[in-house]
Amino acid sequence: MALLRERGAEGVSVRGIAGRLGVVPTAVYTYFPNRAAVLGALVDRVLGQVRVPPENGMVGNWRAQVTAMACALRAQLLAEPGVVALMAGVPLRGPHALALGEALLDVLADGGLDATAAARASYALQVYVLGAVALDVAEDPGPGPLRPEAERVAERRAALTGLAADPFPRTAAAVDTIAGYVTEEQFRWGLDRFLDGLTAG
Amino acid sequence: MALLRERGAEGVSVRGIAGRLGVVPTAVYTYFPNRAAVLGALVDRVLGQVRVPPENGMVGNWRAQVTAMACALRAQLLAEPGVVALMAGVPLRGPHALALGEALLDVLADGGLDATAAARASYALQVYVLGAVALDVAEDPGPGPLRPEAERVAERRAALTGLAADPFPRTAAAVDTIAGYVTEEQFRWGLDRFLDGLTAG
DNA sequence: ACCTGAACACCGTTCAAGT
DNA sequence: ACCTGAACACCGTTCAAGT
């Protein structure tokens, strides 16, 4: 975890881990069959640290609960930006990943969805969170923690306003909104539209 | 591109590229400042090959057009699975990425959305596609093309049925649906729910 | 079970030097 | 502008050997 935070996804090397432990690189292979297994364990460990804050007035309000879970997962992944790149390389079937999926199915069942609809909705929600953090992290690569939201928005705005309006007029016209893609507000907006569609159907 | 297809994201090395070109590794640095720039160019190149099939009866039907664009982008990324891991490491601001965003804003504007709503909807759609392919690719890592959908579903079902029903009863009860997460059908289902919510609001 | 040491086949990137 | 060659500081993984 220290290597992941300090040096990013690529910094998590077998040799680096061994070095921190004061051990020879090959000693790591007593505990993991290969580097991919180490990365998989790391991903599930981060997922195990997702904590949904118990907000008031959320009892019985399944929609608020789903939103809180999605935001908590997003927050945790943005807090450990290195894992996001790792998630495209390992199947998400660790115990903590499964526990999060189960918790989501629980809340969706409370919302009155049958088992199939709940599972499909759970899929869409996971996809949405993962995609959102992937886009966020892609904008601010490199090791170290993600910079504050405001900085990332400002950097995006600067990069996008450099665009000539000619080839991409609609993009140029909506620069302010597009710069805010990395924002929790836009994350919630898309989530709300999906939940609207879920309850309307 | 050949290296990406044959050996996956990690296989795209400066030395590997130089080798294919019959040139010394450092010669690559005449054209790209570093490996990250090579990867960024590769990502945008793949995005440039997205082709939305012109289906009948889609003229004036913006919802069908949005769906076709999302499916075309998904299909292209699944056809080059190596790029997906790359997308978490480079900002998506290449010319082809911008052109895709502009095309999406066009269709959404046709749907009657104002500039802000169109941009927000475009964000949610990009996030959804990227998240879906990331989940798909994570299930079938390693180099080479993605195996057929049916095989990936079967493998997921096998991995999930190994679960004891005790710790995760809802997951166990919905195994068939969850095994189908990597399916175009489920991709379309979530997309439809979002579009429902978009038009309802 | 857990660790070492040597070895193999790799990396990205720099720098100075050539044409 | 484009390429070379040498060098530096790294990788993952194997194997045989120890305790």
Short mmCIF file of C-alpha atoms (C1' of nucleotides) in Angstrom, two decimals:
data_model
loop_
_atom_site.label_atom_id
_atom_site.label_comp_id
_atom_site.label_asym_id
_atom_site.label_seq_id
_atom_site.Cartn_x
_atom_site.Cartn_y
_atom_site.Cartn_z
CA MET A 1 0.00 0.00 0.00
CA ALA A 2 2.85 2.40 0.77
CA LEU A 3 4.44 1.75 -2.61
CA LEU A 4 1.08 2.16 -4.34
CA ARG A 5 0.56 5.53 -2.69
CA GLU A 6 4.09 6.80 -3.16
CA ARG A 7 4.90 5.51 -6.60
CA GLY A 8 1.62 4.55 -8.24
CA ALA A 9 0.51 1.32 -9.86
CA GLU A 10 3.81 0.74 -11.67
CA GLY A 11 5.70 1.31 -8.45
CA VAL A 12 4.22 -1.81 -6.90
CA SER A 13 7.03 -4.14 -7.89
CA VAL A 14 7.99 -7.47 -6.40
CA ARG A 15 11.49 -6.15 -5.85
CA GLY A 16 10.17 -2.98 -4.26
CA ILE A 17 7.99 -4.89 -1.83
CA ALA A 18 10.85 -7.16 -0.92
CA GLY A 19 13.05 -4.15 -0.35
CA ARG A 20 10.58 -2.59 2.11
CA LEU A 21 10.45 -5.86 4.01
CA GLY A 22 14.22 -6.18 4.12
CA VAL A 23 14.04 -9.41 2.23
CA VAL A 24 15.28 -10.76 -1.07
CA PRO A 25 12.86 -10.43 -4.03
CA THR A 26 12.29 -14.15 -4.48
CA ALA A 27 11.05 -14.43 -0.88
CA VAL A 28 7.80 -12.77 -1.99
CA TYR A 29 7.03 -15.85 -4.06
CA THR A 30 6.46 -17.81 -0.87
CA TYR A 31 3.27 -15.80 -0.36
CA PHE A 32 2.10 -14.97 -3.88
CA PRO A 33 2.46 -17.00 -7.08
CA ASN A 34 3.22 -13.89 -9.14
CA ARG A 35 2.89 -10.11 -9.28
CA ALA A 36 -0.68 -10.25 -10.62
CA ALA A 37 -1.78 -12.05 -7.44
CA VAL A 38 -0.20 -9.31 -5.33
CA LEU A 39 -2.08 -6.66 -7.29
CA GLY A 40 -5.35 -8.57 -6.96
CA ALA A 41 -4.93 -8.76 -3.20
CA LEU A 42 -4.15 -5.05 -3.11
CA VAL A 43 -7.33 -4.19 -5.02
CA ASP A 44 -9.53 -6.26 -2.72
CA ARG A 45 -7.83 -4.75 0.31
CA VAL A 46 -8.75 -1.25 -0.84
CA LEU A 47 -12.33 -2.38 -1.53
CA GLY A 48 -12.46 -3.70 2.01
CA GLN A 49 -11.85 -0.21 3.33
CA VAL A 50 -14.96 1.28 1.75
CA ARG A 51 -17.10 2.72 4.51
CA VAL A 52 -20.59 3.97 3.81
CA PRO A 53 -21.31 6.85 6.18
CA PRO A 54 -24.58 6.30 8.09
CA GLU A 55 -26.50 9.44 7.26
CA ASN A 56 -29.64 10.51 9.01
CA GLY A 57 -33.00 10.00 7.37
CA MET A 58 -31.65 7.23 5.16
CA VAL A 59 -33.50 4.40 6.87
CA GLY A 60 -36.07 3.05 4.48
CA ASN A 61 -34.85 5.41 1.76
CA TRP A 62 -33.18 2.92 -0.55
CA ARG A 63 -32.38 5.52 -3.18
CA ALA A 64 -30.39 7.60 -0.71
CA GLN A 65 -28.65 4.43 0.43
CA VAL A 66 -27.63 3.47 -3.12
CA THR A 67 -26.33 6.97 -3.69
CA ALA A 68 -24.35 6.87 -0.44
CA MET A 69 -22.81 3.54 -1.37
CA ALA A 70 -21.83 4.69 -4.86
CA CYS A 71 -20.30 7.87 -3.47
CA ALA A 72 -18.44 5.99 -0.75
CA LEU A 73 -16.95 3.59 -3.27
CA ARG A 74 -15.99 6.46 -5.54
CA ALA A 75 -14.40 8.33 -2.64
CA GLN A 76 -12.38 5.32 -1.56
CA LEU A 77 -11.06 4.69 -5.07
CA LEU A 78 -10.16 8.35 -5.54
CA ALA A 79 -8.38 8.23 -2.18
CA GLU A 80 -6.20 5.39 -3.52
CA PRO A 81 -5.92 6.44 -7.17
CA GLY A 82 -3.27 3.83 -7.89
CA VAL A 83 -5.73 0.95 -7.60
CA VAL A 84 -7.87 2.20 -10.46
CA ALA A 85 -5.28 1.29 -13.07
CA LEU A 86 -4.93 -2.08 -11.35
CA MET A 87 -8.65 -2.84 -11.58
CA ALA A 88 -8.51 -3.25 -15.36
CA GLY A 89 -6.05 -6.12 -14.95
CA VAL A 90 -7.53 -8.37 -12.28
CA PRO A 91 -10.97 -10.00 -11.95
CA LEU A 92 -12.98 -8.37 -9.16
CA ARG A 93 -13.84 -11.53 -7.27
CA GLY A 94 -12.12 -11.04 -3.94
CA PRO A 95 -14.11 -11.38 -0.72
CA HIS A 96 -14.48 -7.63 -0.21
CA ALA A 97 -15.60 -7.08 -3.81
CA LEU A 98 -18.24 -9.76 -3.35
CA ALA A 99 -19.34 -8.28 -0.02
CA LEU A 100 -19.86 -4.88 -1.64
CA GLY A 101 -21.91 -6.47 -4.42
CA GLU A 102 -23.99 -8.32 -1.86
CA ALA A 103 -24.64 -5.16 0.13
CA LEU A 104 -25.75 -3.39 -3.02
CA LEU A 105 -28.12 -6.25 -3.90
CA ASP A 106 -29.55 -5.98 -0.39
CA VAL A 107 -30.40 -2.32 -0.76
CA LEU A 108 -31.82 -2.80 -4.26
CA ALA A 109 -34.01 -5.65 -3.01
CA ASP A 110 -35.29 -3.31 -0.31
CA GLY A 111 -36.20 -0.97 -3.15
CA GLY A 112 -38.58 -3.60 -4.46
CA LEU A 113 -36.50 -4.91 -7.35
CA ASP A 114 -36.60 -8.64 -8.04
CA ALA A 115 -33.36 -10.64 -8.05
CA THR A 116 -32.69 -10.19 -11.77
CA ALA A 117 -33.43 -6.48 -11.90
CA ALA A 118 -31.39 -5.92 -8.74
CA ALA A 119 -28.40 -7.73 -10.22
CA ARG A 120 -28.65 -5.78 -13.47
CA ALA A 121 -28.95 -2.50 -11.59
CA SER A 122 -25.98 -3.49 -9.44
CA TYR A 123 -23.97 -4.09 -12.61
CA ALA A 124 -24.85 -0.68 -14.03
CA LEU A 125 -23.94 1.02 -10.77
CA GLN A 126 -20.57 -0.71 -10.51
CA VAL A 127 -19.84 0.14 -14.11
CA TYR A 128 -20.73 3.76 -13.53
CA VAL A 129 -18.53 4.16 -10.46
CA LEU A 130 -15.59 2.37 -12.05
CA GLY A 131 -15.86 4.39 -15.26
CA ALA A 132 -16.11 7.66 -13.39
CA VAL A 133 -13.01 7.08 -11.28
CA ALA A 134 -11.13 5.80 -14.32
CA LEU A 135 -11.85 9.06 -16.16
CA ASP A 136 -10.88 11.07 -13.08
CA VAL A 137 -7.60 9.25 -12.55
CA ALA A 138 -6.72 9.38 -16.24
CA GLU A 139 -6.76 13.18 -16.00
CA ASP A 140 -4.26 13.22 -13.16
CA PRO A 141 -1.87 10.33 -13.76
CA GLY A 142 1.38 9.84 -12.00
CA PRO A 143 1.95 8.82 -8.40
CA GLY A 144 0.79 10.56 -5.28
CA PRO A 145 -2.70 11.49 -4.14
CA LEU A 146 -5.21 13.08 -6.51
CA ARG A 147 -5.12 16.86 -6.41
CA PRO A 148 -8.20 18.67 -5.06
CA GLU A 149 -11.28 18.71 -7.28
CA ALA A 150 -11.05 22.44 -7.94
CA GLU A 151 -7.49 22.13 -9.27
CA ARG A 152 -8.42 19.28 -11.57
CA VAL A 153 -11.38 21.21 -12.94
CA ALA A 154 -9.21 24.28 -13.53
CA GLU A 155 -6.60 22.23 -15.35
CA ARG A 156 -9.24 20.65 -17.55
CA ARG A 157 -10.74 24.02 -18.36
CA ALA A 158 -7.34 25.37 -19.35
CA ALA A 159 -6.61 22.38 -21.56
CA LEU A 160 -10.01 22.55 -23.26
CA THR A 161 -10.18 26.30 -23.85
CA GLY A 162 -7.05 25.89 -25.96
CA LEU A 163 -9.34 24.24 -28.48
CA ALA A 164 -10.29 26.10 -31.61
CA ALA A 165 -14.07 26.45 -31.82
CA ASP A 166 -13.96 25.48 -35.47
CA PRO A 167 -13.49 21.72 -35.42
CA PHE A 168 -15.47 21.14 -32.21
CA PRO A 169 -18.03 23.94 -31.71
CA ARG A 170 -20.29 22.11 -29.24
CA THR A 171 -17.31 21.06 -27.14
CA ALA A 172 -16.04 24.64 -27.13
CA ALA A 173 -19.48 25.97 -26.18
CA ALA A 174 -19.80 23.63 -23.20
CA VAL A 175 -16.23 23.90 -21.88
CA ASP A 176 -17.35 24.90 -18.40
CA THR A 177 -19.55 21.83 -18.01
CA ILE A 178 -16.99 19.51 -19.59
CA ALA A 179 -14.27 20.83 -17.29
CA GLY A 180 -16.49 19.71 -14.42
CA TYR A 181 -16.66 16.09 -15.53
CA VAL A 182 -14.31 15.10 -12.70
CA THR A 183 -16.68 16.57 -10.15
CA GLU A 184 -18.81 14.80 -7.56
CA GLU A 185 -21.73 16.92 -8.67
CA GLN A 186 -21.65 15.51 -12.21
CA PHE A 187 -21.15 12.04 -10.82
CA ARG A 188 -24.33 12.45 -8.78
CA TRP A 189 -26.22 13.92 -11.74
CA GLY A 190 -25.63 10.87 -13.91
CA LEU A 191 -26.39 8.58 -10.99
CA ASP A 192 -29.70 10.37 -10.43
CA ARG A 193 -30.68 9.99 -14.09
CA PHE A 194 -30.02 6.27 -13.90
CA LEU A 195 -32.03 5.91 -10.71
CA ASP A 196 -34.85 7.90 -12.32
CA GLY A 197 -34.89 5.45 -15.21
CA LEU A 198 -34.74 2.53 -12.81
CA THR A 199 -37.86 3.60 -10.91
CA ALA A 200 -39.73 4.76 -14.02
CA GLY A 201 -39.40 1.42 -15.82
CA MET B 1 -0.64 -1.84 -32.42
CA ALA B 2 0.82 -5.26 -33.24
CA LEU B 3 2.57 -5.40 -29.88
CA LEU B 4 -0.59 -4.27 -28.11
CA ARG B 5 -2.59 -7.04 -29.74
CA GLU B 6 0.00 -9.76 -29.30
CA ARG B 7 1.36 -8.97 -25.87
CA GLY B 8 -1.15 -6.66 -24.19
CA ALA B 9 -0.66 -3.28 -22.58
CA GLU B 10 2.56 -4.23 -20.81
CA GLY B 11 3.96 -5.57 -24.06
CA VAL B 12 4.02 -2.11 -25.60
CA SER B 13 7.59 -1.30 -24.64
CA VAL B 14 9.91 1.25 -26.14
CA ARG B 15 12.44 -1.49 -26.73
CA GLY B 16 9.82 -3.75 -28.30
CA ILE B 17 8.70 -1.04 -30.71
CA ALA B 18 12.27 -0.27 -31.66
CA GLY B 19 12.88 -3.97 -32.26
CA ARG B 20 9.95 -4.24 -34.67
CA LEU B 21 11.27 -1.26 -36.57
CA GLY B 22 14.78 -2.65 -36.73
CA VAL B 23 16.08 0.31 -34.86
CA VAL B 24 17.84 0.98 -31.58
CA PRO B 25 15.54 1.74 -28.57
CA THR B 26 16.70 5.32 -28.15
CA ALA B 27 15.67 6.13 -31.72
CA VAL B 28 12.04 6.09 -30.57
CA TYR B 29 12.76 9.20 -28.48
CA THR B 30 13.07 11.20 -31.68
CA TYR B 31 9.31 10.83 -32.15
CA PHE B 32 7.93 10.59 -28.62
CA PRO B 33 9.20 12.25 -25.42
CA ASN B 34 8.53 9.11 -23.37
CA ARG B 35 6.56 5.88 -23.23
CA ALA B 36 3.43 7.59 -21.84
CA ALA B 37 3.21 9.70 -25.01
CA VAL B 38 3.38 6.55 -27.13
CA LEU B 39 0.54 5.03 -25.14
CA GLY B 40 -1.53 8.20 -25.44
CA ALA B 41 -1.13 8.18 -29.22
CA LEU B 42 -2.09 4.51 -29.30
CA VAL B 43 -5.29 5.17 -27.34
CA ASP B 44 -6.37 8.00 -29.61
CA ARG B 45 -5.56 5.91 -32.68
CA VAL B 46 -7.94 3.19 -31.48
CA LEU B 47 -10.63 5.78 -30.74
CA GLY B 48 -10.20 7.05 -34.30
CA GLN B 49 -11.25 3.66 -35.63
CA VAL B 50 -14.66 3.71 -33.97
CA ARG B 51 -17.26 3.39 -36.72
CA VAL B 52 -20.94 3.82 -35.95
CA PRO B 53 -22.90 1.56 -38.31
CA PRO B 54 -25.60 3.54 -40.18
CA GLU B 55 -28.74 1.59 -39.31
CA ASN B 56 -32.05 2.03 -41.02
CA GLY B 57 -34.79 3.96 -39.31
CA MET B 58 -32.30 5.81 -37.14
CA VAL B 59 -32.73 9.19 -38.82
CA GLY B 60 -34.44 11.51 -36.39
CA ASN B 61 -34.32 8.84 -33.70
CA TRP B 62 -31.69 10.32 -31.42
CA ARG B 63 -32.10 7.63 -28.80
CA ALA B 64 -31.25 4.90 -31.29
CA GLN B 65 -28.30 6.97 -32.46
CA VAL B 66 -26.92 7.37 -28.94
CA THR B 67 -27.30 3.64 -28.37
CA ALA B 68 -25.53 2.86 -31.64
CA MET B 69 -22.64 5.17 -30.74
CA ALA B 70 -22.23 3.68 -27.28
CA CYS B 71 -22.30 0.14 -28.67
CA ALA B 72 -19.84 1.01 -31.42
CA LEU B 73 -17.40 2.51 -28.92
CA ARG B 74 -17.79 -0.51 -26.66
CA ALA B 75 -17.24 -2.90 -29.57
CA GLN B 76 -14.10 -1.10 -30.70
CA LEU B 77 -12.60 -1.11 -27.21
CA LEU B 78 -13.41 -4.80 -26.74
CA ALA B 79 -11.80 -5.48 -30.13
CA GLU B 80 -8.58 -3.92 -28.81
CA PRO B 81 -8.73 -4.98 -25.17
CA GLY B 82 -5.18 -3.84 -24.50
CA VAL B 83 -6.12 -0.17 -24.76
CA VAL B 84 -8.55 -0.32 -21.87
CA ALA B 85 -5.79 -0.68 -19.29
CA LEU B 86 -4.00 2.19 -21.03
CA MET B 87 -6.98 4.53 -20.76
CA ALA B 88 -6.63 4.82 -16.98
CA GLY B 89 -3.15 6.29 -17.45
CA VAL B 90 -3.53 8.99 -20.10
CA PRO B 91 -5.86 11.99 -20.37
CA LEU B 92 -8.44 11.44 -23.13
CA ARG B 93 -7.82 14.65 -25.03
CA GLY B 94 -6.56 13.45 -28.38
CA PRO B 95 -8.23 14.65 -31.59
CA HIS B 96 -10.23 11.46 -32.05
CA ALA B 97 -11.43 11.45 -28.45
CA LEU B 98 -12.61 15.02 -28.89
CA ALA B 99 -14.31 14.20 -32.19
CA LEU B 100 -16.25 11.38 -30.54
CA GLY B 101 -17.35 13.71 -27.76
CA GLU B 102 -18.43 16.32 -30.29
CA ALA B 103 -20.45 13.75 -32.27
CA LEU B 104 -22.17 12.67 -29.09
CA LEU B 105 -23.02 16.28 -28.18
CA ASP B 106 -24.48 16.68 -31.68
CA VAL B 107 -26.86 13.78 -31.26
CA LEU B 108 -27.86 14.82 -27.76
CA ALA B 109 -28.57 18.36 -28.98
CA ASP B 110 -30.80 16.84 -31.66
CA GLY B 111 -32.61 15.14 -28.79
CA GLY B 112 -33.56 18.54 -27.45
CA LEU B 113 -31.07 18.79 -24.61
CA ASP B 114 -29.49 22.16 -23.92
CA ALA B 115 -25.71 22.53 -23.99
CA THR B 116 -25.25 21.83 -20.27
CA ALA B 117 -27.56 18.82 -20.11
CA ALA B 118 -26.03 17.42 -23.30
CA ALA B 119 -22.53 17.72 -21.87
CA ARG B 120 -23.57 16.07 -18.61
CA ALA B 121 -25.32 13.27 -20.45
CA SER B 122 -22.25 12.84 -22.66
CA TYR B 123 -20.14 12.46 -19.53
CA ALA B 124 -22.42 9.81 -18.07
CA LEU B 125 -22.42 7.88 -21.35
CA GLN B 126 -18.62 7.94 -21.66
CA VAL B 127 -18.30 6.84 -18.06
CA TYR B 128 -20.73 4.00 -18.61
CA VAL B 129 -18.97 2.67 -21.72
CA LEU B 130 -15.52 2.96 -20.18
CA GLY B 131 -16.60 1.26 -16.97
CA ALA B 132 -18.32 -1.56 -18.83
CA VAL B 133 -15.32 -2.41 -20.98
CA ALA B 134 -13.01 -2.10 -17.96
CA LEU B 135 -15.09 -4.70 -16.10
CA ASP B 136 -15.16 -6.92 -19.17
CA VAL B 137 -11.43 -6.76 -19.76
CA ALA B 138 -10.64 -7.27 -16.08
CA GLU B 139 -12.38 -10.65 -16.29
CA ASP B 140 -10.18 -11.79 -19.17
CA PRO B 141 -6.76 -10.29 -18.63
CA GLY B 142 -3.65 -11.29 -20.43
CA PRO B 143 -2.72 -10.62 -24.02
CA GLY B 144 -4.58 -11.66 -27.13
CA PRO B 145 -8.14 -10.92 -28.24
CA LEU B 146 -11.05 -11.24 -25.83
CA ARG B 147 -12.65 -14.66 -25.91
CA PRO B 148 -16.25 -14.91 -27.20
CA GLU B 149 -18.99 -13.58 -24.96
CA ALA B 150 -20.43 -17.03 -24.28
CA GLU B 151 -17.10 -18.34 -23.00
CA ARG B 152 -16.64 -15.38 -20.71
CA VAL B 153 -20.13 -15.79 -19.29
CA ALA B 154 -19.54 -19.51 -18.71
CA GLU B 155 -16.27 -18.85 -16.93
CA ARG B 156 -17.88 -16.25 -14.71
CA ARG B 157 -20.73 -18.59 -13.85
CA ALA B 158 -18.26 -21.33 -12.92
CA ALA B 159 -16.25 -18.98 -10.73
CA LEU B 160 -19.34 -17.62 -8.99
CA THR B 161 -21.15 -20.90 -8.38
CA GLY B 162 -18.14 -21.95 -6.33
CA LEU B 163 -19.43 -19.44 -3.76
CA ALA B 164 -21.05 -20.71 -0.63
CA ALA B 165 -24.59 -19.35 -0.34
CA ASP B 166 -23.98 -18.53 3.29
CA PRO B 167 -21.88 -15.39 3.22
CA PHE B 168 -23.47 -13.98 0.03
CA PRO B 169 -27.00 -15.33 -0.41
CA ARG B 170 -28.26 -12.69 -2.86
CA THR B 171 -25.16 -13.06 -5.02
CA ALA B 172 -25.61 -16.83 -5.04
CA ALA B 173 -29.29 -16.49 -5.94
CA ALA B 174 -28.58 -14.24 -8.91
CA VAL B 175 -25.54 -16.05 -10.28
CA ASP B 176 -27.01 -16.43 -13.76
CA THR B 177 -27.63 -12.73 -14.11
CA ILE B 178 -24.28 -11.78 -12.57
CA ALA B 179 -22.46 -14.16 -14.91
CA GLY B 180 -24.00 -12.15 -17.75
CA TYR B 181 -22.51 -8.84 -16.64
CA VAL B 182 -20.01 -9.01 -19.51
CA THR B 183 -22.84 -9.28 -22.01
CA GLU B 184 -24.00 -6.73 -24.60
CA GLU B 185 -27.55 -7.34 -23.43
CA GLN B 186 -26.80 -6.12 -19.91
CA PHE B 187 -24.81 -3.23 -21.32
CA ARG B 188 -27.88 -2.18 -23.29
CA TRP B 189 -30.18 -2.67 -20.31
CA GLY B 190 -28.26 -0.20 -18.16
CA LEU B 191 -27.97 2.19 -21.06
CA ASP B 192 -31.74 2.06 -21.56
CA ARG B 193 -32.38 2.81 -17.91
CA PHE B 194 -30.15 5.87 -18.12
CA LEU B 195 -31.84 7.08 -21.29
CA ASP B 196 -35.23 6.56 -19.63
CA GLY B 197 -34.11 8.75 -16.75
CA LEU B 198 -32.73 11.32 -19.15
CA THR B 199 -36.01 11.76 -21.00
CA ALA B 200 -38.15 11.53 -17.86
CA GLY B 201 -36.36 14.35 -16.04
"C1'" DA C 1 7.47 -23.10 5.45
"C1'" DC C 2 10.43 -19.62 4.54
"C1'" DC C 3 14.47 -17.39 2.85
"C1'" DT C 4 18.95 -16.84 0.00
"C1'" DG C 5 21.94 -16.19 -4.18
"C1'" DA C 6 22.82 -16.55 -8.81
"C1'" DA C 7 21.08 -16.14 -13.15
"C1'" DC C 8 18.09 -14.99 -17.35
"C1'" DA C 9 15.68 -12.09 -20.11
"C1'" DC C 10 13.84 -8.08 -19.88
"C1'" DC C 11 12.50 -2.66 -18.79
"C1'" DG C 12 12.68 3.29 -19.49
"C1'" DT C 13 15.70 6.86 -20.00
"C1'" DT C 14 20.16 9.77 -20.13
"C1'" DC C 15 23.92 11.26 -22.51
"C1'" DA C 16 27.50 12.05 -25.88
"C1'" DA C 17 28.42 11.12 -30.43
"C1'" DG C 18 27.69 10.60 -35.12
"C1'" DT C 19 25.35 11.67 -40.09
"C1'" DA D 1 16.27 15.53 -38.03
"C1'" DC D 2 17.36 11.08 -37.15
"C1'" DC D 3 20.01 7.30 -35.51
"C1'" DT D 4 23.80 4.82 -32.71
"C1'" DG D 5 26.23 2.88 -28.53
"C1'" DA D 6 27.24 2.80 -23.90
"C1'" DA D 7 25.55 3.20 -19.55
"C1'" DC D 8 22.41 3.48 -15.32
"C1'" DA D 9 19.01 1.94 -12.53
"C1'" DC D 10 15.57 -0.83 -12.75
"C1'" DC D 11 11.98 -5.09 -13.80
"C1'" DG D 12 9.48 -10.49 -13.11
"C1'" DT D 13 10.61 -15.03 -12.61
"C1'" DT D 14 13.34 -19.63 -12.53
"C1'" DC D 15 16.08 -22.64 -10.18
"C1'" DA D 16 18.96 -24.93 -6.85
"C1'" DA D 17 20.24 -24.54 -2.30
"C1'" DG D 18 19.89 -23.79 2.41
"C1'" DT D 19 17.37 -23.75 7.39
#
